[in-house]
mmCIF file of C-alpha atoms and ligand atoms in Angstrom:
data_model
loop_
_atom_site.group_PDB
_atom_site.id
_atom_site.type_symbol
_atom_site.label_atom_id
_atom_site.label_comp_id
_atom_site.label_asym_id
_atom_site.label_seq_id
_atom_site.Cartn_x
_atom_site.Cartn_y
_atom_site.Cartn_z
ATOM 1 C CA MET B 69 -22.964 21.592 9.549
ATOM 2 C CA THR B 70 -26.948 20.963 8.886
ATOM 3 C CA HIS B 71 -26.625 18.144 6.265
ATOM 4 C CA THR B 72 -26.009 14.681 8.378
ATOM 5 C CA HIS B 73 -23.942 12.269 6.044
ATOM 6 C CA LYS B 74 -24.458 8.474 6.183
ATOM 7 C CA GLN B 75 -21.105 7.552 4.270
ATOM 8 C CA ILE B 76 -18.576 9.522 3.840
ATOM 9 C CA LEU B 77 -14.885 8.568 2.188
ATOM 10 C CA VAL B 78 -11.802 10.530 2.817
ATOM 11 C CA VAL B 79 -8.773 10.120 0.394
ATOM 12 C CA LEU B 80 -5.535 11.485 1.741
ATOM 13 C CA PRO B 81 -1.788 10.518 0.494
ATOM 14 C CA HIS B 82 -0.291 10.536 3.706
ATOM 15 C CA PRO B 83 -0.817 9.213 7.724
ATOM 16 C CA ASP B 84 -1.119 11.736 9.383
ATOM 17 C CA ASP B 85 -2.810 14.399 6.587
ATOM 18 C CA GLU B 86 -6.372 14.072 8.250
ATOM 19 C CA ALA B 87 -4.603 15.226 11.934
ATOM 20 C CA PHE B 88 -4.351 19.150 11.967
ATOM 21 C CA GLY B 89 -7.311 19.591 9.060
ATOM 22 C CA ALA B 90 -10.166 16.830 9.238
ATOM 23 C CA SER B 91 -9.978 14.932 12.421
ATOM 24 C CA GLY B 92 -12.433 17.161 14.588
ATOM 25 C CA SER B 93 -14.970 17.129 11.647
ATOM 26 C CA LEU B 94 -14.479 13.762 11.119
ATOM 27 C CA ALA B 95 -15.888 12.915 14.246
ATOM 28 C CA ILE B 96 -18.422 14.942 14.682
ATOM 29 C CA HIS B 97 -19.451 13.958 11.859
ATOM 30 C CA VAL B 98 -19.105 10.435 13.472
ATOM 31 C CA TYR B 99 -21.160 11.499 16.710
ATOM 32 C CA ASN B 100 -24.147 12.784 13.802
ATOM 33 C CA GLY B 101 -24.130 8.687 13.011
ATOM 34 C CA ALA B 102 -21.866 8.913 9.568
ATOM 35 C CA LYS B 103 -19.476 5.877 8.137
ATOM 36 C CA VAL B 104 -16.583 7.187 7.367
ATOM 37 C CA THR B 105 -14.143 4.911 5.107
ATOM 38 C CA TYR B 106 -10.180 6.699 5.530
ATOM 39 C CA ALA B 107 -8.395 6.005 2.274
ATOM 40 C CA CYS B 108 -5.078 6.459 2.958
ATOM 41 C CA LEU B 109 -3.116 5.704 -0.172
ATOM 42 C CA THR B 110 0.774 5.338 1.445
ATOM 43 C CA LEU B 111 3.031 4.797 4.861
ATOM 44 C CA GLY B 112 4.548 7.516 4.891
ATOM 45 C CA GLN B 113 7.209 5.357 4.396
ATOM 46 C CA MET B 114 9.853 8.350 2.921
ATOM 47 C CA GLY B 115 8.933 10.786 5.695
ATOM 48 C CA ARG B 116 11.902 12.937 7.585
ATOM 49 C CA ASN B 117 10.233 13.100 11.346
ATOM 50 C CA MET B 118 11.226 9.525 12.929
ATOM 51 C CA GLY B 119 11.157 11.280 16.099
ATOM 52 C CA VAL B 120 13.796 13.478 18.495
ATOM 53 C CA PRO B 121 16.342 11.277 19.193
ATOM 54 C CA PRO B 122 14.769 8.693 16.331
ATOM 55 C CA PHE B 123 13.214 5.453 17.780
ATOM 56 C CA ALA B 124 12.375 4.390 13.660
ATOM 57 C CA ASN B 125 14.248 3.792 11.012
ATOM 58 C CA ARG B 126 13.714 3.485 6.615
ATOM 59 C CA VAL B 127 12.707 0.233 7.249
ATOM 60 C CA THR B 128 10.306 0.102 10.246
ATOM 61 C CA LEU B 129 8.294 3.759 9.793
ATOM 62 C CA PRO B 130 6.080 2.267 7.189
ATOM 63 C CA ALA B 131 5.280 -0.064 10.547
ATOM 64 C CA ILE B 132 4.983 2.213 12.931
ATOM 65 C CA ARG B 133 3.301 4.918 11.218
ATOM 66 C CA LEU B 134 0.371 2.576 10.397
ATOM 67 C CA GLU B 135 0.359 1.677 14.167
ATOM 68 C CA GLU B 136 -0.408 5.684 14.441
ATOM 69 C CA LEU B 137 -2.555 6.104 11.588
ATOM 70 C CA LYS B 138 -4.854 3.114 13.332
ATOM 71 C CA ALA B 139 -4.853 4.836 16.767
ATOM 72 C CA SER B 140 -5.507 8.264 15.187
ATOM 73 C CA CYS B 141 -8.585 6.593 13.529
ATOM 74 C CA LYS B 142 -9.854 5.000 16.584
ATOM 75 C CA ALA B 143 -9.268 8.608 18.582
ATOM 76 C CA ILE B 144 -11.592 9.870 15.735
ATOM 77 C CA GLY B 145 -13.748 7.277 15.831
ATOM 78 C CA ILE B 146 -13.037 5.672 12.037
ATOM 79 C CA GLU B 147 -13.806 1.971 11.518
ATOM 80 C CA ASP B 148 -13.030 1.323 8.289
ATOM 81 C CA LEU B 149 -9.532 2.027 7.206
ATOM 82 C CA ARG B 150 -8.516 1.071 3.361
ATOM 83 C CA LEU B 151 -4.510 1.133 2.441
ATOM 84 C CA LEU B 152 -4.213 1.462 -1.364
ATOM 85 C CA GLY B 153 -0.631 0.501 -1.343
ATOM 86 C CA PHE B 154 0.993 3.374 -3.453
ATOM 87 C CA HIS B 155 4.249 4.359 -2.331
ATOM 88 C CA ASP B 156 5.343 7.823 -0.421
ATOM 89 C CA LYS B 157 6.387 10.533 -2.621
ATOM 90 C CA MET B 158 5.422 8.877 -5.791
ATOM 91 C CA ILE B 159 1.378 9.631 -6.274
ATOM 92 C CA GLU B 160 2.054 11.886 -8.823
ATOM 93 C CA PHE B 161 4.239 9.708 -11.145
ATOM 94 C CA GLU B 162 1.627 6.931 -10.721
ATOM 95 C CA GLU B 163 -0.244 6.580 -14.208
ATOM 96 C CA PRO B 164 -3.500 7.812 -13.718
ATOM 97 C CA GLN B 165 -5.257 5.175 -14.849
ATOM 98 C CA LEU B 166 -4.373 2.964 -11.799
ATOM 99 C CA LEU B 167 -5.073 5.368 -9.131
ATOM 100 C CA ASP B 168 -8.124 7.150 -10.503
ATOM 101 C CA GLY B 169 -9.145 3.323 -11.125
ATOM 102 C CA LYS B 170 -9.008 2.522 -7.170
ATOM 103 C CA ILE B 171 -10.664 5.485 -6.404
ATOM 104 C CA SER B 172 -13.268 4.883 -8.494
ATOM 105 C CA GLU B 173 -13.750 1.404 -7.079
ATOM 106 C CA LEU B 174 -14.493 2.969 -3.288
ATOM 107 C CA ILE B 175 -16.688 5.382 -5.043
ATOM 108 C CA GLN B 176 -18.876 2.554 -6.925
ATOM 109 C CA GLU B 177 -18.767 0.149 -3.273
ATOM 110 C CA LEU B 178 -19.243 2.846 -0.833
ATOM 111 C CA ARG B 179 -21.165 5.039 -2.717
ATOM 112 C CA PRO B 180 -20.765 8.251 0.112
ATOM 113 C CA SER B 181 -22.574 11.316 0.174
ATOM 114 C CA LEU B 182 -19.542 13.147 0.722
ATOM 115 C CA ILE B 183 -15.210 13.012 -0.132
ATOM 116 C CA ILE B 184 -12.738 15.141 1.973
ATOM 117 C CA THR B 185 -9.457 15.054 0.021
ATOM 118 C CA PHE B 186 -6.922 17.975 -0.544
ATOM 119 C CA TYR B 187 -7.270 20.900 -3.226
ATOM 120 C CA PRO B 188 -5.789 20.187 -5.943
ATOM 121 C CA GLY B 189 -2.783 22.844 -6.285
ATOM 122 C CA TYR B 190 -3.356 24.352 -3.619
ATOM 123 C CA SER B 191 -1.653 21.949 -0.872
ATOM 124 C CA VAL B 192 1.952 21.861 -0.856
ATOM 125 C CA HIS B 193 3.027 18.439 -1.502
ATOM 126 C CA PRO B 194 2.838 17.619 -4.549
ATOM 127 C CA ASP B 195 1.425 13.932 -3.491
ATOM 128 C CA HIS B 196 -1.366 16.122 -1.783
ATOM 129 C CA ASP B 197 -2.082 17.923 -5.166
ATOM 130 C CA ALA B 198 -1.620 14.259 -6.738
ATOM 131 C CA THR B 199 -4.230 12.906 -4.800
ATOM 132 C CA GLY B 200 -7.033 15.907 -4.968
ATOM 133 C CA ALA B 201 -6.790 16.138 -8.609
ATOM 134 C CA ALA B 202 -7.628 12.225 -8.942
ATOM 135 C CA VAL B 203 -10.695 12.287 -6.972
ATOM 136 C CA VAL B 204 -11.746 15.636 -8.897
ATOM 137 C CA ARG B 205 -10.846 13.517 -12.134
ATOM 138 C CA VAL B 206 -12.794 10.703 -10.570
ATOM 139 C CA VAL B 207 -16.219 12.652 -9.407
ATOM 140 C CA ALA B 208 -16.116 14.480 -12.699
ATOM 141 C CA ALA B 209 -16.242 11.849 -14.665
ATOM 142 C CA MET B 210 -19.311 10.466 -12.776
ATOM 143 C CA PRO B 211 -22.785 11.984 -13.385
ATOM 144 C CA LYS B 212 -23.795 15.086 -12.451
ATOM 145 C CA GLU B 213 -26.518 14.250 -10.404
ATOM 146 C CA GLU B 214 -24.385 11.269 -8.672
ATOM 147 C CA ARG B 215 -21.176 12.855 -7.836
ATOM 148 C CA PRO B 216 -20.796 13.584 -4.263
ATOM 149 C CA ILE B 217 -19.696 16.864 -2.548
ATOM 150 C CA VAL B 218 -15.990 17.009 -2.126
ATOM 151 C CA GLN B 219 -14.783 19.247 0.444
ATOM 152 C CA CYS B 220 -10.863 19.953 0.530
ATOM 153 C CA MET B 221 -8.364 21.530 2.365
ATOM 154 C CA ALA B 222 -5.756 22.992 1.198
ATOM 155 C CA PHE B 223 -2.791 25.491 2.671
ATOM 156 C CA ALA B 224 -0.434 26.801 0.152
ATOM 157 C CA LYS B 225 -0.080 30.791 0.697
ATOM 158 C CA ASN B 226 -1.802 32.164 -2.412
ATOM 159 C CA THR B 227 -5.203 29.955 -1.455
ATOM 160 C CA VAL B 228 -7.475 32.910 -0.617
ATOM 161 C CA GLU B 229 -6.276 35.027 -2.945
ATOM 162 C CA ASP B 230 -6.552 32.457 -5.851
ATOM 163 C CA ILE B 231 -10.214 30.749 -4.812
ATOM 164 C CA GLY B 232 -11.763 32.308 -2.510
ATOM 165 C CA ARG B 233 -12.143 31.907 1.345
ATOM 166 C CA PRO B 234 -13.596 28.804 2.420
ATOM 167 C CA ASP B 235 -17.228 28.031 2.417
ATOM 168 C CA THR B 236 -17.070 25.226 4.930
ATOM 169 C CA ILE B 237 -15.663 26.906 8.427
ATOM 170 C CA VAL B 238 -16.225 24.108 11.433
ATOM 171 C CA ASP B 239 -16.163 24.728 15.012
ATOM 172 C CA VAL B 240 -14.460 22.095 16.418
ATOM 173 C CA ARG B 241 -14.237 22.633 20.376
ATOM 174 C CA GLY B 242 -16.723 20.475 21.220
ATOM 175 C CA PHE B 243 -14.484 17.669 20.084
ATOM 176 C CA LEU B 244 -10.970 18.719 20.756
ATOM 177 C CA LYS B 245 -10.163 15.802 22.664
ATOM 178 C CA ASN B 246 -10.405 13.484 19.516
ATOM 179 C CA LYS B 247 -8.368 15.588 17.558
ATOM 180 C CA ILE B 248 -5.717 16.239 19.899
ATOM 181 C CA ASP B 249 -6.129 12.433 20.414
ATOM 182 C CA SER B 250 -5.627 11.999 16.127
ATOM 183 C CA ILE B 251 -2.662 14.608 16.457
ATOM 184 C CA ARG B 252 -0.343 13.091 19.399
ATOM 185 C CA ALA B 253 -1.382 9.417 17.960
ATOM 186 C CA HIS B 254 1.283 10.221 14.960
ATOM 187 C CA ARG B 255 3.895 10.847 17.216
ATOM 188 C CA SER B 256 6.715 9.933 14.987
ATOM 189 C CA GLN B 257 5.396 12.921 12.861
ATOM 190 C CA PHE B 258 4.459 15.718 15.568
ATOM 191 C CA GLN B 259 6.627 15.524 18.499
ATOM 192 C CA ALA B 260 8.776 17.877 16.386
ATOM 193 C CA PRO B 261 8.721 21.101 18.975
ATOM 194 C CA GLU B 262 7.668 23.731 16.002
ATOM 195 C CA LEU B 263 4.422 21.662 15.710
ATOM 196 C CA MET B 264 3.602 21.300 19.039
ATOM 197 C CA GLY B 265 4.996 24.088 21.081
ATOM 198 C CA LYS B 266 8.035 23.070 23.831
ATOM 199 C CA ASN B 267 4.964 23.607 26.530
ATOM 200 C CA LYS B 268 2.192 22.609 27.212
ATOM 201 C CA LEU B 269 -0.611 24.542 25.964
ATOM 202 C CA SER B 270 -3.193 25.797 27.795
ATOM 203 C CA ASP B 271 -6.952 24.665 26.896
ATOM 204 C CA LYS B 272 -7.607 28.268 25.727
ATOM 205 C CA GLU B 273 -4.336 28.070 23.279
ATOM 206 C CA LEU B 274 -5.383 24.259 21.855
ATOM 207 C CA GLU B 275 -8.757 26.288 21.334
ATOM 208 C CA ASP B 276 -6.964 29.040 19.128
ATOM 209 C CA ARG B 277 -4.741 26.758 17.571
ATOM 210 C CA PHE B 278 -6.877 23.899 16.593
ATOM 211 C CA GLY B 279 -10.665 24.945 17.259
ATOM 212 C CA MET B 280 -11.498 25.471 13.969
ATOM 213 C CA GLU B 281 -11.546 23.306 10.663
ATOM 214 C CA ARG B 282 -11.798 25.137 7.589
ATOM 215 C CA PHE B 283 -12.470 22.954 3.964
ATOM 216 C CA TRP B 284 -13.263 24.549 0.187
ATOM 217 C CA THR B 285 -16.676 22.717 -1.335
ATOM 218 C CA TYR B 286 -14.842 22.098 -5.140
ATOM 219 C CA ARG B 287 -16.728 23.522 -8.250
ATOM 220 C CA PHE B 288 -16.944 21.481 -11.012
ATOM 221 C CA ASN B 289 -16.778 22.994 -14.628
ATOM 222 C CA ASP B 290 -20.706 21.761 -15.176
ATOM 223 C CA MET N 31 22.950 21.621 -21.209
ATOM 224 C CA GLU N 32 20.085 23.218 -21.979
ATOM 225 C CA LEU N 33 16.747 23.949 -19.738
ATOM 226 C CA ILE N 34 14.478 21.269 -19.553
ATOM 227 C CA ASN N 35 11.934 20.599 -22.248
ATOM 228 C CA LYS N 36 8.901 18.961 -20.139
ATOM 229 C CA SER N 37 7.313 17.395 -23.092
ATOM 230 C CA ASP N 38 10.708 16.267 -24.482
ATOM 231 C CA ILE N 39 12.128 14.897 -21.176
ATOM 232 C CA GLN N 40 8.764 13.020 -20.905
ATOM 233 C CA ALA N 41 8.936 11.702 -25.088
ATOM 234 C CA ARG N 42 12.566 10.151 -23.705
ATOM 235 C CA ILE N 43 11.495 8.189 -20.668
ATOM 236 C CA ASP N 44 8.699 6.556 -22.248
ATOM 237 C CA ALA N 45 11.488 5.859 -25.456
ATOM 238 C CA LEU N 46 13.352 4.251 -22.346
ATOM 239 C CA ARG N 47 10.755 2.126 -21.184
ATOM 240 C CA ASN N 48 11.232 -1.691 -20.608
ATOM 241 C CA GLN N 49 15.061 -2.504 -21.208
ATOM 242 C CA ASP N 50 17.866 -2.821 -18.858
ATOM 243 C CA LEU N 51 19.700 0.447 -18.680
ATOM 244 C CA TYR N 52 22.933 1.715 -16.863
ATOM 245 C CA ILE N 53 21.451 4.753 -13.855
ATOM 246 C CA HIS N 54 23.616 7.639 -12.516
ATOM 247 C CA LEU N 55 21.929 8.583 -9.598
ATOM 248 C CA GLU N 56 24.052 11.912 -7.835
ATOM 249 C CA MET N 57 23.165 14.472 -5.725
ATOM 250 C CA THR N 58 25.573 16.708 -3.245
ATOM 251 C CA ASN N 59 24.843 19.814 -1.100
ATOM 252 C CA GLY N 60 29.214 20.293 -1.015
ATOM 253 C CA ALA N 61 31.896 19.572 0.544
ATOM 254 C CA TYR N 62 32.457 22.998 1.751
ATOM 255 C CA ALA N 63 28.350 23.014 3.190
ATOM 256 C CA ALA N 64 29.321 23.107 6.718
ATOM 257 C CA HIS N 65 32.790 25.104 5.881
ATOM 258 C CA PHE N 66 30.113 27.895 5.025
ATOM 259 C CA ASP N 67 27.258 27.176 6.951
ATOM 260 C CA SER N 68 27.844 25.285 10.478
ATOM 261 C CA ASN N 69 23.875 24.239 10.114
ATOM 262 C CA LYS N 70 24.389 22.754 7.398
ATOM 263 C CA HIS N 71 24.987 19.231 7.128
ATOM 264 C CA PRO N 72 26.759 17.760 4.898
ATOM 265 C CA ALA N 73 25.325 14.827 2.222
ATOM 266 C CA SER N 74 25.555 13.321 -0.716
ATOM 267 C CA ILE N 75 24.861 10.284 -2.765
ATOM 268 C CA VAL N 76 26.223 8.222 -5.926
ATOM 269 C CA ILE N 77 24.831 5.344 -7.602
ATOM 270 C CA THR N 78 26.747 4.817 -11.185
ATOM 271 C CA ASN N 79 26.173 1.939 -13.471
ATOM 272 C CA THR N 80 23.547 0.026 -11.945
ATOM 273 C CA LYS N 81 21.766 -1.482 -14.240
ATOM 274 C CA VAL N 82 18.025 -0.575 -14.060
ATOM 275 C CA ARG N 83 14.781 -0.872 -16.073
ATOM 276 C CA PHE N 84 11.436 1.081 -15.023
ATOM 277 C CA GLY N 85 7.929 0.110 -16.991
ATOM 278 C CA HIS N 86 6.483 3.460 -16.185
ATOM 279 C CA GLY N 87 8.022 7.317 -16.096
ATOM 280 C CA ALA N 88 6.813 10.219 -15.706
ATOM 281 C CA ILE N 89 8.116 13.566 -15.150
ATOM 282 C CA SER N 90 6.561 16.064 -13.058
ATOM 283 C CA GLY N 91 6.455 20.262 -11.638
ATOM 284 C CA GLU N 92 7.026 23.533 -13.211
ATOM 285 C CA GLY N 93 10.706 23.840 -12.968
ATOM 286 C CA PRO N 94 13.286 22.645 -11.105
ATOM 287 C CA TYR N 95 11.165 19.121 -12.265
ATOM 288 C CA ARG N 96 10.945 15.742 -10.618
ATOM 289 C CA ILE N 97 11.219 12.872 -12.132
ATOM 290 C CA GLY N 98 9.779 9.621 -10.553
ATOM 291 C CA LEU N 99 10.164 6.194 -12.594
ATOM 292 C CA LYS N 100 8.783 3.015 -11.662
ATOM 293 C CA MET N 101 10.389 -0.142 -11.537
ATOM 294 C CA GLU N 102 9.243 -3.816 -11.109
ATOM 295 C CA LEU N 103 9.913 -3.817 -7.668
ATOM 296 C CA GLY N 104 10.140 -0.077 -6.389
ATOM 297 C CA TRP N 105 11.219 3.612 -7.451
ATOM 298 C CA ILE N 106 13.603 5.881 -8.212
ATOM 299 C CA TYR N 107 13.276 9.702 -7.100
ATOM 300 C CA THR N 108 14.676 12.877 -8.437
ATOM 301 C CA GLU N 109 13.690 16.231 -7.345
ATOM 302 C CA GLY N 110 15.684 19.854 -8.242
ATOM 303 C CA LEU N 111 15.935 19.171 -12.340
ATOM 304 C CA THR N 112 16.590 22.014 -14.094
ATOM 305 C CA HIS N 113 18.937 20.947 -17.612
ATOM 306 C CA TYR N 114 19.432 18.085 -19.728
ATOM 307 C CA GLU N 115 21.509 17.810 -22.599
ATOM 308 C CA GLU N 116 19.545 18.075 -26.111
ATOM 309 C CA GLN N 117 21.760 16.863 -28.102
ATOM 310 C CA ASP N 118 22.734 13.127 -26.640
ATOM 311 C CA THR N 119 19.845 11.147 -28.426
ATOM 312 C CA GLU N 120 21.730 7.774 -26.819
ATOM 313 C CA ARG N 121 21.695 9.041 -23.413
ATOM 314 C CA LEU N 122 19.310 11.078 -20.772
ATOM 315 C CA ILE N 123 21.452 13.169 -19.201
ATOM 316 C CA MET N 124 19.895 15.401 -16.533
ATOM 317 C CA ALA N 125 21.228 17.693 -13.722
ATOM 318 C CA GLY N 126 19.695 20.234 -11.145
ATOM 319 C CA HIS N 127 21.621 23.194 -10.658
ATOM 320 C CA ASP N 128 21.862 26.285 -8.562
ATOM 321 C CA GLY N 129 21.517 29.741 -8.406
ATOM 322 C CA GLN N 130 25.613 29.371 -8.705
ATOM 323 C CA GLY N 131 25.235 26.797 -11.546
ATOM 324 C CA LYS N 132 26.731 23.922 -9.716
ATOM 325 C CA LEU N 133 25.421 20.956 -10.110
ATOM 326 C CA VAL N 134 22.840 19.796 -7.000
ATOM 327 C CA VAL N 135 21.659 17.082 -8.618
ATOM 328 C CA ALA N 136 22.497 14.675 -11.442
ATOM 329 C CA LEU N 137 20.017 11.306 -12.759
ATOM 330 C CA GLN N 138 21.307 10.079 -16.196
ATOM 331 C CA LEU N 139 19.872 6.787 -17.885
ATOM 332 C CA SER N 140 22.119 4.973 -20.827
ATOM 333 C CA LYS N 141 21.964 1.392 -22.419
ATOM 334 C CA GLN N 142 25.362 1.531 -22.422
ATOM 335 C CA PRO N 143 27.595 2.454 -19.110
ATOM 336 C CA PHE N 144 28.496 5.950 -18.396
HETATM 337 ZN ZN1 ZN G 54 0.777 14.984 4.069
#
């Protein structure tokens, strides 16, 4: 990553969306002097993981996930967390003016040179796709020369087939501690054995599994 | 029941905004779920003839469809809808049927109780 950014805006719908795909890269940006603002659209209040055995319930989950998110931000070095107050699972149904308006306000305020979000249509969860689509709509409406770079995470099965390989691959092995701490911070979500593995992973296994992060730079039509 | 026509459903949702409606919302994976597959956890919900009012709603997806209705303080959400009653112009009757034709989910809205 030769480009250094002063201000980065992360726009994601769920607390924990940053952990696997972007926390290492963000930690690198922070290390390089960037100020990172994380706009998290929801509190993940519809999440189904509640710990095993469950230590959260539908009522307590949002507050628990907010604390997890704060801990994750701390692990990454993000000091500016904005909660946009939307409801989990409902992003795709929101009035576009409301959604776009909030994102647009943040861009006007912060003037980021880089936005990190999900690639619309290739991010599996409807909230992910709808969030990425809103970011793309807002940035596309800006004058071409004022637009920040938009880097997207994507993980749908047909991603590479449809939109090609990621153009930005970040080696985050030097910041693996930040990344693992970010993942572990979300303890209600990621203690499920299928995600973290039953056995403690060796350093090598951790590097193989979490050492690289991939982004697709969104290409606007004009 | 006919296969859902997305733009027709959106028009009907828009026509039902900002008024008191009765809702029937139902979901089930079948009372025999655990009998046929011991890994299944039978679960179901029904809310019927409860009054609701929404200010904004949308249908989403490429089928089966999702619907979200935004109320003053909360949301109504349904996933898995496939069919609707096209002839019934008074009420919005929608359902999701699985590969065997069984009802999995239903979302119905009406000005009169069901
Ligand atoms: Zn997510």
